[in-house]
JSON list of C-alpha atoms in Angstrom, two decimals:
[
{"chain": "A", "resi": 1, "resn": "UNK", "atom": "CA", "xyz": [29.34, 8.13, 18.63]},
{"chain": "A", "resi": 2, "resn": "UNK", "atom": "CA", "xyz": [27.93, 10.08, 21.44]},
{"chain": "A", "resi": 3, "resn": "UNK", "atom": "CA", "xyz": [26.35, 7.68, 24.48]},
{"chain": "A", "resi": 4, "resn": "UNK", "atom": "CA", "xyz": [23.45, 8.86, 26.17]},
{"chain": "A", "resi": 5, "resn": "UNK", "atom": "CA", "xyz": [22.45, 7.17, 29.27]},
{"chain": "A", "resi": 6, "resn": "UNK", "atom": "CA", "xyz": [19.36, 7.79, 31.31]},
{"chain": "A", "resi": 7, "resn": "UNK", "atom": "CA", "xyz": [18.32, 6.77, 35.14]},
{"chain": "A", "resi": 8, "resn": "UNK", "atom": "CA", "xyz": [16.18, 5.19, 36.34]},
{"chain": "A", "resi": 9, "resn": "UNK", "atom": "CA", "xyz": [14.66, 3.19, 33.39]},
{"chain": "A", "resi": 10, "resn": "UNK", "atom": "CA", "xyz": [11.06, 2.85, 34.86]},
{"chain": "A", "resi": 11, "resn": "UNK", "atom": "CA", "xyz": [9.46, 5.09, 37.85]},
{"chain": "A", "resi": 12, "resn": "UNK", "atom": "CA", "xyz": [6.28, 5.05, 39.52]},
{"chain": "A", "resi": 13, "resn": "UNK", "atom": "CA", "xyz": [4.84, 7.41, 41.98]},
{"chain": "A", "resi": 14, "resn": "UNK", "atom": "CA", "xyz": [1.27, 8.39, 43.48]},
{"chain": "A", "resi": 15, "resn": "UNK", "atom": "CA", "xyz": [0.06, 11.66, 42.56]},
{"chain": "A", "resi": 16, "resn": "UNK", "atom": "CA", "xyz": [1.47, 14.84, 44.57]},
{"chain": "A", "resi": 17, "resn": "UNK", "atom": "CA", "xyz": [4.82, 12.88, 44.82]},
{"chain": "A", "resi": 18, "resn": "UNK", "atom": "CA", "xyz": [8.37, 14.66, 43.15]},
{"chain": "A", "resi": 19, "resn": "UNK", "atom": "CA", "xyz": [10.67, 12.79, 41.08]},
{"chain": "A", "resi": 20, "resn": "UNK", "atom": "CA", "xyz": [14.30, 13.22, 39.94]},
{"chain": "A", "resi": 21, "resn": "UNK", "atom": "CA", "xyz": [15.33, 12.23, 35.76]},
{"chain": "A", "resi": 22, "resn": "UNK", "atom": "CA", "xyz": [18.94, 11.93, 35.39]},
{"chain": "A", "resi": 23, "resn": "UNK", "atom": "CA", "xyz": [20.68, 11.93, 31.98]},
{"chain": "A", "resi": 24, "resn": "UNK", "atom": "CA", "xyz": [24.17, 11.38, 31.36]},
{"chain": "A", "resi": 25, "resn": "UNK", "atom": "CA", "xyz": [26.28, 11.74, 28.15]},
{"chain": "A", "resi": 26, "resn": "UNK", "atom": "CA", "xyz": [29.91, 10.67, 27.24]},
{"chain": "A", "resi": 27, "resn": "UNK", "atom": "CA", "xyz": [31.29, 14.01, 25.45]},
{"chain": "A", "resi": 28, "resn": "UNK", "atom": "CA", "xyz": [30.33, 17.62, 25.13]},
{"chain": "A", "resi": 29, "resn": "UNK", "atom": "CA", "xyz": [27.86, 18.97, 23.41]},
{"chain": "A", "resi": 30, "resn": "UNK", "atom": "CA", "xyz": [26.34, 22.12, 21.42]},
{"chain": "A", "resi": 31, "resn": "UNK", "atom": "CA", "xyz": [22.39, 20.79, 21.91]},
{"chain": "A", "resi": 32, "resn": "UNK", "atom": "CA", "xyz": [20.38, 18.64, 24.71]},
{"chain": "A", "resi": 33, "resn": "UNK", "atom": "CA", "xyz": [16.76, 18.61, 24.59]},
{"chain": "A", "resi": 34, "resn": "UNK", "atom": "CA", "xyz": [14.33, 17.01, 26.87]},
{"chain": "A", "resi": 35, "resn": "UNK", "atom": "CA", "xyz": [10.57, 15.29, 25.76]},
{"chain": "A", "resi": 36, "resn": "UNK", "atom": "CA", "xyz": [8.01, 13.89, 27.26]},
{"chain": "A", "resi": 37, "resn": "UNK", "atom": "CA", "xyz": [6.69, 11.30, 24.91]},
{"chain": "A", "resi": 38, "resn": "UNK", "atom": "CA", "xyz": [2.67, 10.59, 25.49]},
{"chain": "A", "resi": 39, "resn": "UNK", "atom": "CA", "xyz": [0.47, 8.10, 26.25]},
{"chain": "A", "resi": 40, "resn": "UNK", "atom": "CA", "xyz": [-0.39, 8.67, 22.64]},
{"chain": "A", "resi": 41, "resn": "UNK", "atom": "CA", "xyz": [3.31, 8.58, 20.92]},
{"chain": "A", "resi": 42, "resn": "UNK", "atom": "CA", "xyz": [3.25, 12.81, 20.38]},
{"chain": "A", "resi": 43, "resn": "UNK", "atom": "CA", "xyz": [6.87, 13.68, 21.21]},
{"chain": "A", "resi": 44, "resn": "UNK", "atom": "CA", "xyz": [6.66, 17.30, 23.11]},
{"chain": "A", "resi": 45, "resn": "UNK", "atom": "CA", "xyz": [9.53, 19.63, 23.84]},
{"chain": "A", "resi": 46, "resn": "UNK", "atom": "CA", "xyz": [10.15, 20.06, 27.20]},
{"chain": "A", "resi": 47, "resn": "UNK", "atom": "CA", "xyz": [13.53, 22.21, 27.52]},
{"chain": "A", "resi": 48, "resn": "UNK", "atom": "CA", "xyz": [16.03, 23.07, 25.55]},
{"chain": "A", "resi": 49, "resn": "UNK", "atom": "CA", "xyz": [19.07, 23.02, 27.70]},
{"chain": "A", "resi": 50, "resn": "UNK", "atom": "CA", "xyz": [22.64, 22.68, 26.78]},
{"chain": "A", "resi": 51, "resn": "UNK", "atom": "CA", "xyz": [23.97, 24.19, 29.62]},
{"chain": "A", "resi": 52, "resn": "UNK", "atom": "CA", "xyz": [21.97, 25.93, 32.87]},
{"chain": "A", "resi": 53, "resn": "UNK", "atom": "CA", "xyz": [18.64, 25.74, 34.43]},
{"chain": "A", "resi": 54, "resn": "UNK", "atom": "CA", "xyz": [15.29, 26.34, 33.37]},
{"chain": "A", "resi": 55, "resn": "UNK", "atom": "CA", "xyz": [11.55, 26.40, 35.01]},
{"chain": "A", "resi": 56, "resn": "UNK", "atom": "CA", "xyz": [8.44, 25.58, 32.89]},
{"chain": "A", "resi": 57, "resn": "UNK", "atom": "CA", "xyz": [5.53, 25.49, 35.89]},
{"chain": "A", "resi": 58, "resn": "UNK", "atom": "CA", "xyz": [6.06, 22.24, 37.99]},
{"chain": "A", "resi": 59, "resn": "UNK", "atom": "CA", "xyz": [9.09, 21.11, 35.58]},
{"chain": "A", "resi": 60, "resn": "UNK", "atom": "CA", "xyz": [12.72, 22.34, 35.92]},
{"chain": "A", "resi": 61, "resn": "UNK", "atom": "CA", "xyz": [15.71, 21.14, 34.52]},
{"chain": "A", "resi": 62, "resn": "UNK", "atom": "CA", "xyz": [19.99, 21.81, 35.07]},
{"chain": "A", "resi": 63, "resn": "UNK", "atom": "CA", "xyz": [22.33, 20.75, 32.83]},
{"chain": "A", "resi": 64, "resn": "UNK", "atom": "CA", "xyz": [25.82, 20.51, 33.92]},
{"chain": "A", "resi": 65, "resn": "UNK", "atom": "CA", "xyz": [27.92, 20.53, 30.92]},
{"chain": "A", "resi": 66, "resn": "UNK", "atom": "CA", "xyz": [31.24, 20.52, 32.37]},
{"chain": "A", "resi": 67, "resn": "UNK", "atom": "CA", "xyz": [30.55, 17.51, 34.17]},
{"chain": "A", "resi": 68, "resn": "UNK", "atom": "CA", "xyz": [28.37, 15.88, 31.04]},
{"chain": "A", "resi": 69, "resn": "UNK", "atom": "CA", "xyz": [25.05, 15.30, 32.78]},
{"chain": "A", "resi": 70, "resn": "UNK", "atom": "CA", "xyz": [21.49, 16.86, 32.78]},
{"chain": "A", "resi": 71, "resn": "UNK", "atom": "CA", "xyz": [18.26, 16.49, 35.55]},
{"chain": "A", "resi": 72, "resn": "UNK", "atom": "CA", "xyz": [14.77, 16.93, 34.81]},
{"chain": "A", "resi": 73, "resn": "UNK", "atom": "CA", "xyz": [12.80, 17.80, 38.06]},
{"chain": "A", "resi": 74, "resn": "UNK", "atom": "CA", "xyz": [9.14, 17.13, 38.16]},
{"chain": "A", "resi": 75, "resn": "UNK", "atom": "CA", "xyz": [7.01, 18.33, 41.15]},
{"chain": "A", "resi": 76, "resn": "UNK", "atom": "CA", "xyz": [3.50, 17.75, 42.49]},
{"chain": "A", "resi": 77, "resn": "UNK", "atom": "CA", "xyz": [2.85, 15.01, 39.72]},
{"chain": "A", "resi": 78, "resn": "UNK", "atom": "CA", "xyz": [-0.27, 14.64, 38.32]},
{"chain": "A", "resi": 79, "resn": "UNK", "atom": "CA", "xyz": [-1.32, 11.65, 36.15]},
{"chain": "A", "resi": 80, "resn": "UNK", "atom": "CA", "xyz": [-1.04, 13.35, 32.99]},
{"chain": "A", "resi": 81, "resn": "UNK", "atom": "CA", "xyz": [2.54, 13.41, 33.70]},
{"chain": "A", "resi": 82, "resn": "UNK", "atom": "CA", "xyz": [2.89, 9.60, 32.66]},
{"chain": "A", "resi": 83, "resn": "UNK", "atom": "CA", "xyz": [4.62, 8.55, 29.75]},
{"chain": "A", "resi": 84, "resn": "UNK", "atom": "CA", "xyz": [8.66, 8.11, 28.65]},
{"chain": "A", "resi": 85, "resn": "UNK", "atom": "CA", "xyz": [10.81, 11.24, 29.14]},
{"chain": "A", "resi": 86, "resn": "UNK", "atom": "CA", "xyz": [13.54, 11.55, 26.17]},
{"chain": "A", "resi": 87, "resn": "UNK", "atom": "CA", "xyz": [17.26, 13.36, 26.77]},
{"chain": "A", "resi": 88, "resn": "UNK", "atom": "CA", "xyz": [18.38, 13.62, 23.27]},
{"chain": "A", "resi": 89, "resn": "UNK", "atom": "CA", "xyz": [21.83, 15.56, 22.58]},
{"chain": "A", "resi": 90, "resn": "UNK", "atom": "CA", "xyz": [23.59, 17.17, 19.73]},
{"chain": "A", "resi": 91, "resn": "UNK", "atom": "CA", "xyz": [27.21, 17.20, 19.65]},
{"chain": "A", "resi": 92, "resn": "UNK", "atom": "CA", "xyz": [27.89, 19.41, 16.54]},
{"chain": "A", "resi": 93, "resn": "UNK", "atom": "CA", "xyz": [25.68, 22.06, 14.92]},
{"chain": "A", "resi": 94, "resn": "UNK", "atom": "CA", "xyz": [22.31, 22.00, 13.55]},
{"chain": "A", "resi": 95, "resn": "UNK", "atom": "CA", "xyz": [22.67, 20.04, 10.78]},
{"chain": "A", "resi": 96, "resn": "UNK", "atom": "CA", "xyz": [23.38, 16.68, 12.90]},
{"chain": "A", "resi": 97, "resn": "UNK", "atom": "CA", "xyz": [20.50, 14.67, 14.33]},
{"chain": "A", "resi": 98, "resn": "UNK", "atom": "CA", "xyz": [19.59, 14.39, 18.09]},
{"chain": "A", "resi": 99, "resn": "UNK", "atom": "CA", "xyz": [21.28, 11.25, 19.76]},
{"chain": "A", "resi": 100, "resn": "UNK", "atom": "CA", "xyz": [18.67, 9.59, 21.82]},
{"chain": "A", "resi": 101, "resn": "UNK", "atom": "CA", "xyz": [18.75, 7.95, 25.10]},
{"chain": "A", "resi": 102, "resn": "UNK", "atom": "CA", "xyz": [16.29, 4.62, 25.92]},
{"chain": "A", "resi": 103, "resn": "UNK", "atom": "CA", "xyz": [14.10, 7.28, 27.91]},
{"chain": "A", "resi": 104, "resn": "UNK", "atom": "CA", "xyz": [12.97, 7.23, 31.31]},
{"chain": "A", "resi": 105, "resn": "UNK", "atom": "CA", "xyz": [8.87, 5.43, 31.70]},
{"chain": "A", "resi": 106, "resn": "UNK", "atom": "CA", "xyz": [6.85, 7.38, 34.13]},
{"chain": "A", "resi": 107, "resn": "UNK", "atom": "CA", "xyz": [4.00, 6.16, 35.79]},
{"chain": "A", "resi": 108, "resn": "UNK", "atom": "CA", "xyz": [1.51, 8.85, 38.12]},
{"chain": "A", "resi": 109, "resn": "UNK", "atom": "CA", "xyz": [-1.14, 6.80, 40.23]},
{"chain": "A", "resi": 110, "resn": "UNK", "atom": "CA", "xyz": [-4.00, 8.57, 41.46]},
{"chain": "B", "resi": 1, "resn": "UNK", "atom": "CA", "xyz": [0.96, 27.21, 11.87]},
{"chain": "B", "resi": 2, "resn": "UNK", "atom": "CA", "xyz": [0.53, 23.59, 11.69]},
{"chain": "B", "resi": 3, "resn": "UNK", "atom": "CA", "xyz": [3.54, 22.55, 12.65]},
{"chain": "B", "resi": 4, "resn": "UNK", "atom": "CA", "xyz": [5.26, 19.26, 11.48]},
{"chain": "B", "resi": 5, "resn": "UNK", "atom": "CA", "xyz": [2.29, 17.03, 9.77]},
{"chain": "B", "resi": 6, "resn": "UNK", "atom": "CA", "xyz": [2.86, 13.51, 8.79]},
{"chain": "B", "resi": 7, "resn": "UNK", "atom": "CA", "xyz": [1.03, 10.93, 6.63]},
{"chain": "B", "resi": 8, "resn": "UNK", "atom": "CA", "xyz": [-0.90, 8.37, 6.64]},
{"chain": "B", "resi": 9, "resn": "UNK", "atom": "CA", "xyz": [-1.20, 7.55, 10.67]},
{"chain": "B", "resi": 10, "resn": "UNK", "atom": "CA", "xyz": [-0.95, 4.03, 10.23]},
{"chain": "B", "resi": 11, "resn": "UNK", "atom": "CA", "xyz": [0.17, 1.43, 7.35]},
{"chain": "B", "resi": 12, "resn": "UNK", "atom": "CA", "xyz": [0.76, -2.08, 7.06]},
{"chain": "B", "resi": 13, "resn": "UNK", "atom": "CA", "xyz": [2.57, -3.16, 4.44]},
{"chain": "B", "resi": 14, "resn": "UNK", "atom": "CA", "xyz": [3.51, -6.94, 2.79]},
{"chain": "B", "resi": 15, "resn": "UNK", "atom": "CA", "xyz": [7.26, -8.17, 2.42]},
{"chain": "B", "resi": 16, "resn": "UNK", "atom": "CA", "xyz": [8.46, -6.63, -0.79]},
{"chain": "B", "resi": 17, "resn": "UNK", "atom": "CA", "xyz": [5.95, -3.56, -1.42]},
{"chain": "B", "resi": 18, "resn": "UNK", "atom": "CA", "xyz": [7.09, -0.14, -1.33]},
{"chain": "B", "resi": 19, "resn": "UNK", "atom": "CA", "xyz": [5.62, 2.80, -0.11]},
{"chain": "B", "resi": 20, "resn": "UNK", "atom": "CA", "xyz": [6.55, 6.98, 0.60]},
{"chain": "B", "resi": 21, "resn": "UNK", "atom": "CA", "xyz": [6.02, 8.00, 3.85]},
{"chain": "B", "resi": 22, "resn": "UNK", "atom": "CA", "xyz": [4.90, 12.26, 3.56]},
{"chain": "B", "resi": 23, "resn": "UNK", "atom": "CA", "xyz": [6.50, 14.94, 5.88]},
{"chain": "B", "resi": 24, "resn": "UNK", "atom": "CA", "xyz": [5.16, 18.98, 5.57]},
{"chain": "B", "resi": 25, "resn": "UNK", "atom": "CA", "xyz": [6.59, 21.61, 7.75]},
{"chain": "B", "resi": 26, "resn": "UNK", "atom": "CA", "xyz": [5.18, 25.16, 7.55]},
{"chain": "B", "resi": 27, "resn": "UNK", "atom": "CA", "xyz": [7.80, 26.85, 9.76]},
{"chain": "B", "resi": 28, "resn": "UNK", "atom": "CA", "xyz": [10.10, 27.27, 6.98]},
{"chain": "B", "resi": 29, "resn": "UNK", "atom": "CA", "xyz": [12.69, 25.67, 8.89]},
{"chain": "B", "resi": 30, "resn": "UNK", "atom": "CA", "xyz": [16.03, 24.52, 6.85]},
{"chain": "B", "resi": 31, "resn": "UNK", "atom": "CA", "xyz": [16.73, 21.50, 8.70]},
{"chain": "B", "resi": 32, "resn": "UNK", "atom": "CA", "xyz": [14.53, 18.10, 8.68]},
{"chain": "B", "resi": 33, "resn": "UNK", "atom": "CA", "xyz": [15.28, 14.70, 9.62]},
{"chain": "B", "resi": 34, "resn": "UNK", "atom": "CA", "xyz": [13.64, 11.11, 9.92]},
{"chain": "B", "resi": 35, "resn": "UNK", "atom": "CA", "xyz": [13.76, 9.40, 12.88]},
{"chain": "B", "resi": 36, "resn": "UNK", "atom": "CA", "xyz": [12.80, 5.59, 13.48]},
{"chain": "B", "resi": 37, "resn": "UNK", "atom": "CA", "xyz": [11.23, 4.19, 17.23]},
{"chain": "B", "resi": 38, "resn": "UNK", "atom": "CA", "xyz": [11.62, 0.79, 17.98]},
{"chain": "B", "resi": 39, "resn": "UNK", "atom": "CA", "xyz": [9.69, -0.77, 20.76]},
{"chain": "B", "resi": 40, "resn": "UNK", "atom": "CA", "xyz": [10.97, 0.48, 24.26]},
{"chain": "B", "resi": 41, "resn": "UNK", "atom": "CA", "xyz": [13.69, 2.42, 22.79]},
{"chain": "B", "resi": 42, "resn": "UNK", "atom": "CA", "xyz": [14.61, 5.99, 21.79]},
{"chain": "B", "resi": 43, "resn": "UNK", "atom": "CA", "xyz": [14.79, 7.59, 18.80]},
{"chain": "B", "resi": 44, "resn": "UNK", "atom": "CA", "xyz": [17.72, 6.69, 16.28]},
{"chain": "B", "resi": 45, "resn": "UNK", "atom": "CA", "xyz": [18.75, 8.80, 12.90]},
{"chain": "B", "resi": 46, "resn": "UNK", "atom": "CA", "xyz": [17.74, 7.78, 9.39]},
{"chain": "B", "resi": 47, "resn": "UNK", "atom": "CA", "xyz": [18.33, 10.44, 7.42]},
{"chain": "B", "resi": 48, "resn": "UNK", "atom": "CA", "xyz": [18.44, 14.27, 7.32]},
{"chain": "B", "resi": 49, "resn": "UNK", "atom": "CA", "xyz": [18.59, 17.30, 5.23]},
{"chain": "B", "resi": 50, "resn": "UNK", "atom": "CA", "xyz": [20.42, 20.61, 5.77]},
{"chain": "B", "resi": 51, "resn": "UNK", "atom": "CA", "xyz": [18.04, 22.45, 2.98]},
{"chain": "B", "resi": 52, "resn": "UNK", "atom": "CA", "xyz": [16.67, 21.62, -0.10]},
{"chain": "B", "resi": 53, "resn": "UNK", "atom": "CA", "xyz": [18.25, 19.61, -2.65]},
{"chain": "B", "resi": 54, "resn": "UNK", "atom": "CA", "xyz": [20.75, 18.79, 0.58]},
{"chain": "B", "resi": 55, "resn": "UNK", "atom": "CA", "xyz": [19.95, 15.10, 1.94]},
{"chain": "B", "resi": 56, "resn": "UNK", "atom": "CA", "xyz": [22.53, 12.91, 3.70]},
{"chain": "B", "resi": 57, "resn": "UNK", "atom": "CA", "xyz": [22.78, 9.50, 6.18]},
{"chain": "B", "resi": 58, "resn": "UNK", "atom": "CA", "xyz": [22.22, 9.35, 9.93]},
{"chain": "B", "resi": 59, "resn": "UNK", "atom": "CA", "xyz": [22.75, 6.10, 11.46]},
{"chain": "B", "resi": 60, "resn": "UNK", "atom": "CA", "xyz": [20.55, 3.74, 10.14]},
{"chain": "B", "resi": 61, "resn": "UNK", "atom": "CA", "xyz": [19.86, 4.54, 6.70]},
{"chain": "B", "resi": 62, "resn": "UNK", "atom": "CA", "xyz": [20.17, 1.12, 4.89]},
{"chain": "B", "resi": 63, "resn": "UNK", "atom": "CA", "xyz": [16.75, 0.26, 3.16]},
{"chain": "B", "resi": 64, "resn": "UNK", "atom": "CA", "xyz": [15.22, 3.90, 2.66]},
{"chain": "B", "resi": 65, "resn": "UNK", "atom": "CA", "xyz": [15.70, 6.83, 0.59]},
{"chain": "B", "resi": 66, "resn": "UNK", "atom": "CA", "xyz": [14.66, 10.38, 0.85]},
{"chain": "B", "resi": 67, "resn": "UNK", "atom": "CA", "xyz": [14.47, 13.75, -1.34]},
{"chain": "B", "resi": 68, "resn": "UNK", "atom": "CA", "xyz": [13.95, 17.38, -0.84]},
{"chain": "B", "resi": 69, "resn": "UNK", "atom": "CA", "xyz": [12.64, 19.30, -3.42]},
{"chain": "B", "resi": 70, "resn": "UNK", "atom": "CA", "xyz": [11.28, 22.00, -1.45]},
{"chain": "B", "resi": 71, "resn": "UNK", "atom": "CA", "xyz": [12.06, 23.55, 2.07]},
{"chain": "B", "resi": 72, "resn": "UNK", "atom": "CA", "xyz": [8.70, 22.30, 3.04]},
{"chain": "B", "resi": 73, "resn": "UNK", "atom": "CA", "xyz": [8.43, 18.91, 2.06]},
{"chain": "B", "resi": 74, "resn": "UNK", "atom": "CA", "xyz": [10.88, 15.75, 3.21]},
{"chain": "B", "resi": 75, "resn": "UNK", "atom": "CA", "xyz": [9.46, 12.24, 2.20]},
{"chain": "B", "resi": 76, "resn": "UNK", "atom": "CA", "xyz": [10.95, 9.14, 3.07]},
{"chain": "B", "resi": 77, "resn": "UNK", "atom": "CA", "xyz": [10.56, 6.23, 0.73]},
{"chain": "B", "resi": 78, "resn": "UNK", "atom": "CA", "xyz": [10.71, 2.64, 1.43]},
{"chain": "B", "resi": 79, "resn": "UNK", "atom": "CA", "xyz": [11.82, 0.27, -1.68]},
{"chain": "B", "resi": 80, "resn": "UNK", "atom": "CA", "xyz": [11.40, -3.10, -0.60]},
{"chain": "B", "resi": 81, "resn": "UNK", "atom": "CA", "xyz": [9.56, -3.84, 2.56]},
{"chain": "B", "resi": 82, "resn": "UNK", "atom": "CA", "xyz": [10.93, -5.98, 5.12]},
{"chain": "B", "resi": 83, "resn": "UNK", "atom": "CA", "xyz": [10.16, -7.04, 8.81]},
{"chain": "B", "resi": 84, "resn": "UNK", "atom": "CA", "xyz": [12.69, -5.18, 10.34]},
{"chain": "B", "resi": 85, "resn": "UNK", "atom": "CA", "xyz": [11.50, -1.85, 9.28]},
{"chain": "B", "resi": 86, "resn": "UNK", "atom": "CA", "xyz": [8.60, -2.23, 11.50]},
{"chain": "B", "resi": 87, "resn": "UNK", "atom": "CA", "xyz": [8.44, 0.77, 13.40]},
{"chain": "B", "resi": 88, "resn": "UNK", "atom": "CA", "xyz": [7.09, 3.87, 13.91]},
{"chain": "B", "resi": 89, "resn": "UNK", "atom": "CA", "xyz": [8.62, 7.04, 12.11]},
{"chain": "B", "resi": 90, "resn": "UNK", "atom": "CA", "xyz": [8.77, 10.42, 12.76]},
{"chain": "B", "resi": 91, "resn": "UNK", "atom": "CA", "xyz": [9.57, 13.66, 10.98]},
{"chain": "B", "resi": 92, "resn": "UNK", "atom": "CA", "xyz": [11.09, 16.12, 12.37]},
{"chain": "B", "resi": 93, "resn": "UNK", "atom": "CA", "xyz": [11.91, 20.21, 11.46]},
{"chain": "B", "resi": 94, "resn": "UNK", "atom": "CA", "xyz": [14.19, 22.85, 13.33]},
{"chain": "B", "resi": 95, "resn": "UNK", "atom": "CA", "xyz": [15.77, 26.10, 12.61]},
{"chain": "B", "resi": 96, "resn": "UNK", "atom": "CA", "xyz": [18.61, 26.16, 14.75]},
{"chain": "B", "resi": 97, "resn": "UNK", "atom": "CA", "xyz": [18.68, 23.53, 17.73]},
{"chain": "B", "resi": 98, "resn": "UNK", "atom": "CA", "xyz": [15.84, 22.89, 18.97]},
{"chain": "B", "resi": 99, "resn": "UNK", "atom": "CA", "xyz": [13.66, 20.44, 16.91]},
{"chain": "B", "resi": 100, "resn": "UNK", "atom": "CA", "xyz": [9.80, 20.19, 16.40]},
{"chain": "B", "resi": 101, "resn": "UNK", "atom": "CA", "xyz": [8.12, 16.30, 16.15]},
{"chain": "B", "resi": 102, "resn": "UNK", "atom": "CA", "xyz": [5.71, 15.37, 13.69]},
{"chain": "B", "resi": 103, "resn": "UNK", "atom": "CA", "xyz": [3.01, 13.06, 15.20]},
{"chain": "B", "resi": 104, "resn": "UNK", "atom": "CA", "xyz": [4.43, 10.14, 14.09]},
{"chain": "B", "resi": 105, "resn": "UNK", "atom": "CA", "xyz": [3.31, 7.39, 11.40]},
{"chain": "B", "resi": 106, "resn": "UNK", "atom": "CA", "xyz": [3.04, 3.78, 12.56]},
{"chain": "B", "resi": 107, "resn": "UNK", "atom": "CA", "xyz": [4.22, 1.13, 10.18]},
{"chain": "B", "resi": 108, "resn": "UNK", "atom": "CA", "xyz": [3.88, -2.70, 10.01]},
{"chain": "B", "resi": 109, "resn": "UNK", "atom": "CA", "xyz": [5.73, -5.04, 7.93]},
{"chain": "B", "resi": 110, "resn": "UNK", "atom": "CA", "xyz": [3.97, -8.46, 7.53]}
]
């Protein structure tokens, strides 16, 4: 199946500080989503991004499809940006699951 | 709209009991799945459903069942309990891509 592999594994910045996600997959797909999973477990959709780039506030993301990889920009991070940030693709249509990857653990001191 | 609602929260369970895990979605989306979370890991497929009376296997499906009666409703039932299904589950719903989390029910296998 599809790999999904994301960098680094573990981050930690003071508040105010940017950071760069990285997510790389091993085919091409029809679906990538990004999540920020809580301190609390909620799973929250971020983007919805198989190809381009979007702004949500201080988050952006790009996904390269051609070259099979995907960033997730946070700026001026504030501590309730901690918690594990999910890539999850889709290679065929809707009815197939998202393919996670381990996730990326943020960590915002003040 | 509610969203994706799961129940119970929490659960711990003995070796050998058995026990349905609920999943509502009011979006009248066609598409569900089941998810399982291990410990410092992502997400990985149990099963999903492409509309009701539709169910088939993601990637880990040995040891659970589910059914879908109704668009709305996609339980997932455990049989017999064992220590390796300790995890937490979530539900999830979408239309076309992009999918919607339930909260997320913690389980414990003792």
């Amino acid at each position: 199946g599809i790999q999904v592999e994301q960098s680094p594994p573990d981050l930690i910045l003071q508040e105010g500080a940017n950071s760069t996600l990285r997510c790389n997959f091993s085919d091409s797909v029809n679906n990538l989503q990004w999540f920020h999973q809580n301190p609390w477990g909620q799973l929250i959709n971020l983007f919805y991004i198989p190809s381009g780039t979007k702004q949500n506030g201080r988050l952006s993301a790009t996904t390269v499809a051609t070259e099979r990889y995907s960033l997730l920009y946070i700026s001026s991070s504030q501590t309730t940006d901690s918690g594990v940030y999910f890539c999850a693709v889709q290679k065929g249509g809707g009815a197939d699951g998202l393919t996670f990857g381990k996730g990326t653990h943020l960590i915002i001191q003040p | 709209n509610a969203g994706v609602t799961q129940t119970p929260k929490f659960r711990i369970l003995k070796i050998g009991q058995s026990m349905t895990l609920q999943c509502t979605q009011d979006m009248n989306h066609n598409y569900m799945y089941w998810y399982r979370q291990d410990p410092g890991m992502g997400l990985k497929l149990i099963y999903y459903s492409v509309g009701a009376g539709i169910t088939d296997k993601g990637e880990v499906p040995n040891g659970y069942n589910v059914s879908r009666s109704t668009t709305e409703d996609f339980p997932l039932r455990l049989e017999l309990a064992a220590p390796s299904q300790t995890s937490v589950y979530f539900c999830a719903s979408s239309y076309e891509a992009t999918q919607y989390f339930g909260p997320g029910t913690r389980l414990t296998v003792l």
